[in-house]
Coordinates of C-alpha atoms in Angstrom, one line a residue:
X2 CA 86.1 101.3 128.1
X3 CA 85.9 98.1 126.6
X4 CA 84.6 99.8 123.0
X5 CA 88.0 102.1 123.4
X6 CA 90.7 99.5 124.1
X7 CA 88.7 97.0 121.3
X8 CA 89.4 100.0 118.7
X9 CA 92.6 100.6 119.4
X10 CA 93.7 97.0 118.9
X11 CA 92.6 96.9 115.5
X12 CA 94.5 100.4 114.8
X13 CA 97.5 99.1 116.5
X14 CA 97.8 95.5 114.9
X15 CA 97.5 97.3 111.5
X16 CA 101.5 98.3 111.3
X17 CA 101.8 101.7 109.4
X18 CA 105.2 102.4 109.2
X19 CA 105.7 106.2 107.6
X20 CA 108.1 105.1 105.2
X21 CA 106.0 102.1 103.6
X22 CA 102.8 102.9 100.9
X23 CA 101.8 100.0 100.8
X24 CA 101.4 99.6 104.9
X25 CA 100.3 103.2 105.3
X26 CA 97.2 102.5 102.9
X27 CA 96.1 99.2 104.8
X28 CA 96.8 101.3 107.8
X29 CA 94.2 103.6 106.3
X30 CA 91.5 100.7 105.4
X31 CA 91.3 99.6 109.2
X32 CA 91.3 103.0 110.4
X33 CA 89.0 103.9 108.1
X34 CA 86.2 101.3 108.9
X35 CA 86.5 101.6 112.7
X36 CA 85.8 105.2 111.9
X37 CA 82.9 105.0 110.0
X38 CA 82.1 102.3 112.6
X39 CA 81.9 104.8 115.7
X40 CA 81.3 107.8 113.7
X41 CA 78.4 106.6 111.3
X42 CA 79.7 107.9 108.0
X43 CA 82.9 106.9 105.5
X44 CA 85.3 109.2 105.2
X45 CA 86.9 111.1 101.7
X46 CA 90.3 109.4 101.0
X47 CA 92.6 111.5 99.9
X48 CA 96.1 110.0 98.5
X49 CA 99.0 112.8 97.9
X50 CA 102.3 111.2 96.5
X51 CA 101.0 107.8 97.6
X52 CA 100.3 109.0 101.6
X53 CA 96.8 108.1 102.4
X54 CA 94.7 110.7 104.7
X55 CA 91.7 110.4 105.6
X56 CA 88.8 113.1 106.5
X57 CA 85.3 113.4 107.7
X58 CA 83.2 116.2 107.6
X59 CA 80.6 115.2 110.1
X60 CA 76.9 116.2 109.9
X61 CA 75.6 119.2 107.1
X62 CA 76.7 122.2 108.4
X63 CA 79.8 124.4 108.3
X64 CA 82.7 122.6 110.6
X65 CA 84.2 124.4 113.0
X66 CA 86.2 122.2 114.7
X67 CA 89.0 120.3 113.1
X68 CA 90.0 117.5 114.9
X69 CA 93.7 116.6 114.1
X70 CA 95.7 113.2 114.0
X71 CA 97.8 110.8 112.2
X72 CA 97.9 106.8 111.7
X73 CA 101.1 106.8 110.6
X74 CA 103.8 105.3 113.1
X75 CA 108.0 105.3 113.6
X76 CA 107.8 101.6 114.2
X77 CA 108.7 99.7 111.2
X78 CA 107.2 96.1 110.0
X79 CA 107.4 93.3 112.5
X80 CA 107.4 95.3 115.4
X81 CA 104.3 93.5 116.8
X82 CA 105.9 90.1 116.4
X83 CA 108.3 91.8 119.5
X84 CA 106.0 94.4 121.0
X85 CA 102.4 92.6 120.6
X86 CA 99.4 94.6 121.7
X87 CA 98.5 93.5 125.1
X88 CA 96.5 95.1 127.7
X89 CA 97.4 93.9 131.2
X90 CA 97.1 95.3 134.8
X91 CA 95.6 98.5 132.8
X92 CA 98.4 99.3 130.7
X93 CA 97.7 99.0 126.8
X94 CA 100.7 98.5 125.0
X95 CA 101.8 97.9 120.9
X96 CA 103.5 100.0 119.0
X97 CA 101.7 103.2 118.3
X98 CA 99.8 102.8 121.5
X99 CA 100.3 105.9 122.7
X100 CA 101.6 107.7 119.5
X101 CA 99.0 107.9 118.7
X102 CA 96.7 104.7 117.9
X103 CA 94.4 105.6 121.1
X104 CA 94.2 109.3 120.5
X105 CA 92.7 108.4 117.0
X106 CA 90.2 106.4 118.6
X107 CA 89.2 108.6 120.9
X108 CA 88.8 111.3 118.5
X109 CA 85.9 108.9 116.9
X110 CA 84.2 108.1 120.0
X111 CA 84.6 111.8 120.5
X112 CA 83.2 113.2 117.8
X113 CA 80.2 110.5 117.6
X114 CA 76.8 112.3 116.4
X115 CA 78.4 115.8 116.3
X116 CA 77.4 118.5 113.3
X117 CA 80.0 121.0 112.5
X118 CA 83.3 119.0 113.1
X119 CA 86.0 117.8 110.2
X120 CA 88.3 114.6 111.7
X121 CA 91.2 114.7 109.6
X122 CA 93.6 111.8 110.0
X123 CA 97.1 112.0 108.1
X124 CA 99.5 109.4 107.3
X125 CA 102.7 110.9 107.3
X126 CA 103.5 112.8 110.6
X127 CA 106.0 111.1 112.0
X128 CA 108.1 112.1 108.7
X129 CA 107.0 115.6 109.1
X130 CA 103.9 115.6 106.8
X131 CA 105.1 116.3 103.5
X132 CA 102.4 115.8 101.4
X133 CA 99.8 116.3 103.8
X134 CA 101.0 119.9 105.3
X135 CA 99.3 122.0 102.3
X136 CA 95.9 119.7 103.7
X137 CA 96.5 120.7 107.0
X138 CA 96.9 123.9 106.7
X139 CA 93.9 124.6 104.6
X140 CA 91.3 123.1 106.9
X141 CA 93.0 125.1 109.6
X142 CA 92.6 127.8 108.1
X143 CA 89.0 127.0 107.9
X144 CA 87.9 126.1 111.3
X145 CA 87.6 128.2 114.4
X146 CA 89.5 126.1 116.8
X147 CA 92.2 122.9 116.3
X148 CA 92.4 120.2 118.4
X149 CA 95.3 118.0 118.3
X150 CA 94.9 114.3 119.7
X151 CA 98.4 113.9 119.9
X152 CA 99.9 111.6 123.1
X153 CA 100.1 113.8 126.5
X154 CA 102.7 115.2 128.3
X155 CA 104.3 113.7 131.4
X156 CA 101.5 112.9 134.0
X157 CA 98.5 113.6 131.6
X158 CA 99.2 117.3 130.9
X159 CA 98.3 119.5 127.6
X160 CA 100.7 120.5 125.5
X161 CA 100.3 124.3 125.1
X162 CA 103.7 124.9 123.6
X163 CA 105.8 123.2 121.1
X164 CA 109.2 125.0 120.0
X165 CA 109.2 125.4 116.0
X166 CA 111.4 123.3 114.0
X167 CA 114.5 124.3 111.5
X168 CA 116.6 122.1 109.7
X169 CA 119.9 123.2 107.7
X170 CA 122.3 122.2 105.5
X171 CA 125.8 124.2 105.5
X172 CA 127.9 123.8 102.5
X173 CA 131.6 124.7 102.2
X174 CA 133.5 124.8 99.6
X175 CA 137.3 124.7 99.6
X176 CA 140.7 123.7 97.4
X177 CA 141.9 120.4 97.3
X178 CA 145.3 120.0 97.3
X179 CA 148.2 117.5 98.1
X180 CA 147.9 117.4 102.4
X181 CA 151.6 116.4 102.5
X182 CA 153.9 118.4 99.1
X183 CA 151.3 121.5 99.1
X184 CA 149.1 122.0 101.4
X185 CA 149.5 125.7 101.3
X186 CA 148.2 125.6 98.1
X187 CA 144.6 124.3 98.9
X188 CA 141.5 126.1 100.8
X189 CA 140.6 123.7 103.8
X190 CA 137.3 123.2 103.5
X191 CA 137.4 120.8 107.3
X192 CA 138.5 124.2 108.9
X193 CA 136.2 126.1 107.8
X194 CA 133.3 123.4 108.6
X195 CA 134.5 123.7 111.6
X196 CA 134.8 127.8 112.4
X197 CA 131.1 127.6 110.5
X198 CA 129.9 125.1 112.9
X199 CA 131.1 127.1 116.2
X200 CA 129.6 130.2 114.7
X201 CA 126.3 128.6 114.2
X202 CA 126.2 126.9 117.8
X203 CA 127.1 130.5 119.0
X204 CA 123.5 131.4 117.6
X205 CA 121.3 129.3 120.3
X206 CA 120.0 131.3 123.4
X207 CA 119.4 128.7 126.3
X208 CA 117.4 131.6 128.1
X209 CA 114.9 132.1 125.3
X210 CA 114.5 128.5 124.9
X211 CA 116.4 128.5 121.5
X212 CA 118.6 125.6 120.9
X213 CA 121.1 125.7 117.7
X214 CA 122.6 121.9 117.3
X215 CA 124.9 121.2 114.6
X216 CA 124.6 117.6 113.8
X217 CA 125.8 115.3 110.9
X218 CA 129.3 116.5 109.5
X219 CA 131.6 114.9 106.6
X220 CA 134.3 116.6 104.9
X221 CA 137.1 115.5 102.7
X222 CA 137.3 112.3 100.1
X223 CA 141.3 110.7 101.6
X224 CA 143.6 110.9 104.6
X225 CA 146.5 113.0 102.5
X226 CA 144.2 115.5 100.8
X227 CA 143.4 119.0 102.1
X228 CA 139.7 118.8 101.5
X229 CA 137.6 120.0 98.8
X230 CA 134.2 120.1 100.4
X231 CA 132.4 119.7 103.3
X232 CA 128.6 119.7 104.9
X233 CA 127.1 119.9 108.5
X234 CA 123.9 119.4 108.9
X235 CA 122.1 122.1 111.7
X236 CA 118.6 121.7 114.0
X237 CA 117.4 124.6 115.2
X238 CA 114.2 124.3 118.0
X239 CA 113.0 128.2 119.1
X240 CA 109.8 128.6 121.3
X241 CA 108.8 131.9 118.8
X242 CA 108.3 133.3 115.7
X243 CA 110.8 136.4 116.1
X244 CA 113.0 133.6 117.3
X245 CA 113.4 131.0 114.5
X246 CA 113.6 134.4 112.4
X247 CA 116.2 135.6 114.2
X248 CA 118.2 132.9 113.5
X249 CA 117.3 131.8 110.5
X250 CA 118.9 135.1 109.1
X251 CA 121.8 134.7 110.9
X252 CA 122.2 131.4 109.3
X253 CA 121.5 132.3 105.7
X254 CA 124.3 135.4 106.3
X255 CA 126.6 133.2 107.0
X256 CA 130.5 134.1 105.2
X257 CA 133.0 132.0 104.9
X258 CA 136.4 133.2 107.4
X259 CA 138.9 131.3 105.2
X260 CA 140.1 133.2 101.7
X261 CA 139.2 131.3 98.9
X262 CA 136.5 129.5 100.5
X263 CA 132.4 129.5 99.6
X264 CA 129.5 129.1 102.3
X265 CA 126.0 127.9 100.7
X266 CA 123.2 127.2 103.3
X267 CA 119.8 125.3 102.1
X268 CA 116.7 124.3 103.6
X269 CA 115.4 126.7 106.7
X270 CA 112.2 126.7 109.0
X271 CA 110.1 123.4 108.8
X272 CA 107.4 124.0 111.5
X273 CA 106.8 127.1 112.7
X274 CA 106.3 127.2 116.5
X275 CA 103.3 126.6 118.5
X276 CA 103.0 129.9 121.1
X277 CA 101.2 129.9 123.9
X278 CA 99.2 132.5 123.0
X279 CA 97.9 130.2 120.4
X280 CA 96.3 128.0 123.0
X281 CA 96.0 129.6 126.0
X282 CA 91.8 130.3 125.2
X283 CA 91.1 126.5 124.3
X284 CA 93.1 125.3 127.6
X285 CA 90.9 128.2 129.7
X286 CA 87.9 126.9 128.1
X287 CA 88.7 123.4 128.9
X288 CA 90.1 124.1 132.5
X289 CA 86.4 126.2 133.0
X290 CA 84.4 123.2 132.0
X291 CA 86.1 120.3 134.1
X292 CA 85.9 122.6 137.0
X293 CA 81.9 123.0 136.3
X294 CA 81.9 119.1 135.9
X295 CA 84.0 118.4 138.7
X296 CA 86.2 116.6 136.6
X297 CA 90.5 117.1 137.0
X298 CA 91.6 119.6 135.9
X299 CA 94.6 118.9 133.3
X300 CA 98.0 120.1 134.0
X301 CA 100.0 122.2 130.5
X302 CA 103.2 121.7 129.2
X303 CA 105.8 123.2 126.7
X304 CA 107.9 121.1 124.6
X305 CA 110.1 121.2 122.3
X306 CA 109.1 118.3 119.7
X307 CA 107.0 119.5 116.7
X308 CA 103.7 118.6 115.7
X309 CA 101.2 118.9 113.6
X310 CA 99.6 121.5 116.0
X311 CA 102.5 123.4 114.9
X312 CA 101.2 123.8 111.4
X313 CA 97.3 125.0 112.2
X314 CA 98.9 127.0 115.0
X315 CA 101.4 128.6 112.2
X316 CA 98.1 129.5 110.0
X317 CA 96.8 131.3 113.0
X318 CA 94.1 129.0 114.4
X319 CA 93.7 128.6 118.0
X320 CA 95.4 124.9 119.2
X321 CA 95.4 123.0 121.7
X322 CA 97.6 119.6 121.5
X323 CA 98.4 116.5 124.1
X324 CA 94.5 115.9 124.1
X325 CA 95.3 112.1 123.5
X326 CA 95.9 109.4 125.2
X327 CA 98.4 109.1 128.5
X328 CA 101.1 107.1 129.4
X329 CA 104.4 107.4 127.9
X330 CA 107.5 105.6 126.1
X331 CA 106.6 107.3 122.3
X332 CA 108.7 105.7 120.3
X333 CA 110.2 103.2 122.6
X334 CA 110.1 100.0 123.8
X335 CA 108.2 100.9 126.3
X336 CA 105.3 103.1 124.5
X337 CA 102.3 102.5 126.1
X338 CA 98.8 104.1 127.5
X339 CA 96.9 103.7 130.8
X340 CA 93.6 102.0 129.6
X341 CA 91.8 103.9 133.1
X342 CA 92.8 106.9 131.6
X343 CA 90.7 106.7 128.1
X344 CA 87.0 107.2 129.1
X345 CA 87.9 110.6 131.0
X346 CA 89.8 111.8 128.5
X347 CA 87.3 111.0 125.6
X348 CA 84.7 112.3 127.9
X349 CA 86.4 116.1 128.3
X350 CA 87.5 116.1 125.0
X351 CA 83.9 115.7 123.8
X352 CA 82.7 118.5 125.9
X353 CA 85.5 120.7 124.6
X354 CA 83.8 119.8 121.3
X355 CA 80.5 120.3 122.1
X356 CA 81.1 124.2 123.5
X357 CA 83.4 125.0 120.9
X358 CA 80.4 124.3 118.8
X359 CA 77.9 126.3 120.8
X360 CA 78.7 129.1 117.7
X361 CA 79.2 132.9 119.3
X362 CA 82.2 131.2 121.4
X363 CA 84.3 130.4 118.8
X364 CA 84.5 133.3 117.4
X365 CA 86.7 135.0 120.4
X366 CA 89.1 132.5 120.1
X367 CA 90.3 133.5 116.9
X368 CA 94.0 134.8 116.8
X369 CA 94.6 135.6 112.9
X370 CA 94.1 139.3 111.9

């Protein structure tokens, strides 16, 4: 364990804030050389629009296994100086601890002497992966299996479902006019925000799991003019496919209720979601060989933030996420990871690895026609 919590220290007092190059690519340095430390060989860095990722293709022949994580963080410089990494009464803490500094390292001690595996670590997840999505996707695409080293679920469980993502803008356009000589002369654009808005909330279905939120709003310039203009922004979060594409065309047919106003809706499906069908063989397989092992057996989860097990999932490669580290507080003052819990979890995750890579086996799991 010692090996494990000395890693993650020198992931986690690297800051690597998302939104900062400059900290992202000396995020990459250390992460690279504990890598190549564990894992015996450097890694290709591979810099789109500034973002440093990393990958390693491990031993010389074909990979089949993509290992999946990012050392990008929400937490932004001078955090540590707060939040220092500690480990005391076997809790590690620091920002990224748990999201997802330890799941990194475990994925190299993981992977250690292994033929057939690619360990690709991005550095812009937590912004959701804009230059590295196109990266993702293709060495998904490639591999027979995906496994995601995101932070567990509550209590240690594997996350087997995440809802896809959408994210909207809705525009309306209206007629100014003078709010107290005229008003009957402009097109309101503040009413029709708001009929728009109430139309879209209409589109969520709790019992499907599909949740329809407008958010952000603004409308109008000054306190005696009808408005011109307005915006809302929307976040959609739907368990399926035939889901987020149900409402996604409901959003883009939106029309406008008021004469004389215009309805333009931008932007649309971001992540698509991760099903369970897309992971229920990987979580079989791993349930089959802690029981063999007598190991515990992990619990499953669904949830509703997005991933980047969303994106091989949404090129049709079997996924399993949550494989990281546990504890709990991503993203909060309280992020941390139980230190006992590291060694087990390496350990199962490198037998996942190592059957997945048996050959015939992997070839059942596949879910893309």
């Amino acid at each position: 364990m010692s090996d494990l919590l000395a890693d993650a220290r020198a992931l986690i007092e690297c800051e690597s804030p998302s939104t900062d190059l400059d900290a992202v690519a000396r995020s990459a340095e250390v992460t690279a050389r504990v890598g190549t430390a564990r894992l015996g060989a450097a890694p290709e860095r591979i810099v789109l629009d500034g973002r440093t990722h990393l990958r390693w293709r491990l031993g010389t022949g074909p990979s089949r296994v993509l290992l999946l994580g990012h050392h990008d963080t929400v937490w932004p410089l001078g955090t540590l100086a707060r939040h220092p990494c500690t480990v005391e009464d076997g809790i590690l803490r620091g920002p990224g601890c748990f999201d997802m500094k330890a799941g990194l390292v475990m994925a190299f001690h993981a992977a250690a002497g292994l033929d057939g595996v690619t360990l690709l670590v991005t550095g812009d997840e937590e912004i959701g992966s804009p230059s590295s999505r196109a990266l993702i996707e293709r060495e998904a695409g490639a591999a027979a299996a995906a496994l995601v080293l995101e932070a567990s679920a509550a209590g240690g469980a594997l996350k087997t479902e995440r809802k896809g993502a959408s994210s909207y803008e809705v525009r309306v356009t209206g007629r100014a006019a003078h709010a107290g000589l005229e008003p009957e002369r402009g097109v309101n654009a503040t009413l029709e925000l708001a009929r728009q808005a109430l139309a879209v909330s209409a589109l969520g279905d709790p019992a499907a799991g599909t949740t329809v939120t407008p958010t952000a709003a603004h409308a109008g310039t000054t306190t005696n003019t009808v408005p011109a203009e307005g915006t809302f922004a929307v976040d959609v979060r739907a368990r399926t496919v035939a889901e987020q594409e149900r409402v996604d065309r409901a959003i883009r047919a939106l029309r406008p209720t008021e004469p004389g106003a215009r309805v333009e809706t931008t932007a649309g499906p971001s992540r698509p979601p991760l099903e369970a069908a897309a992971s229920a063989p990987l979580y079989e397989l791993l349930c089959q060989i802690a029981a063999r092992r007598g190991w515990p057996v992990p619990a499953r989860a669904a949830v509703g933030g997005a991933s980047d097990g969303n994106l091989t999932a949404g090129v049709g490669t079997p996924t399993l996420d949550g494989l990281g580290a546990v504890g709990g507080g991503a993203h909060a003052a309280d992020e941390h990871a139980l230190a006992a819990e590291l060694p087990p979890r390496t350990a199962l995750l490198r037998a996942l690895v190592e059957q997945l890579l048996v050959g015939p086996r992997t070839a059942s799991l596949a879910t893309r026609p």
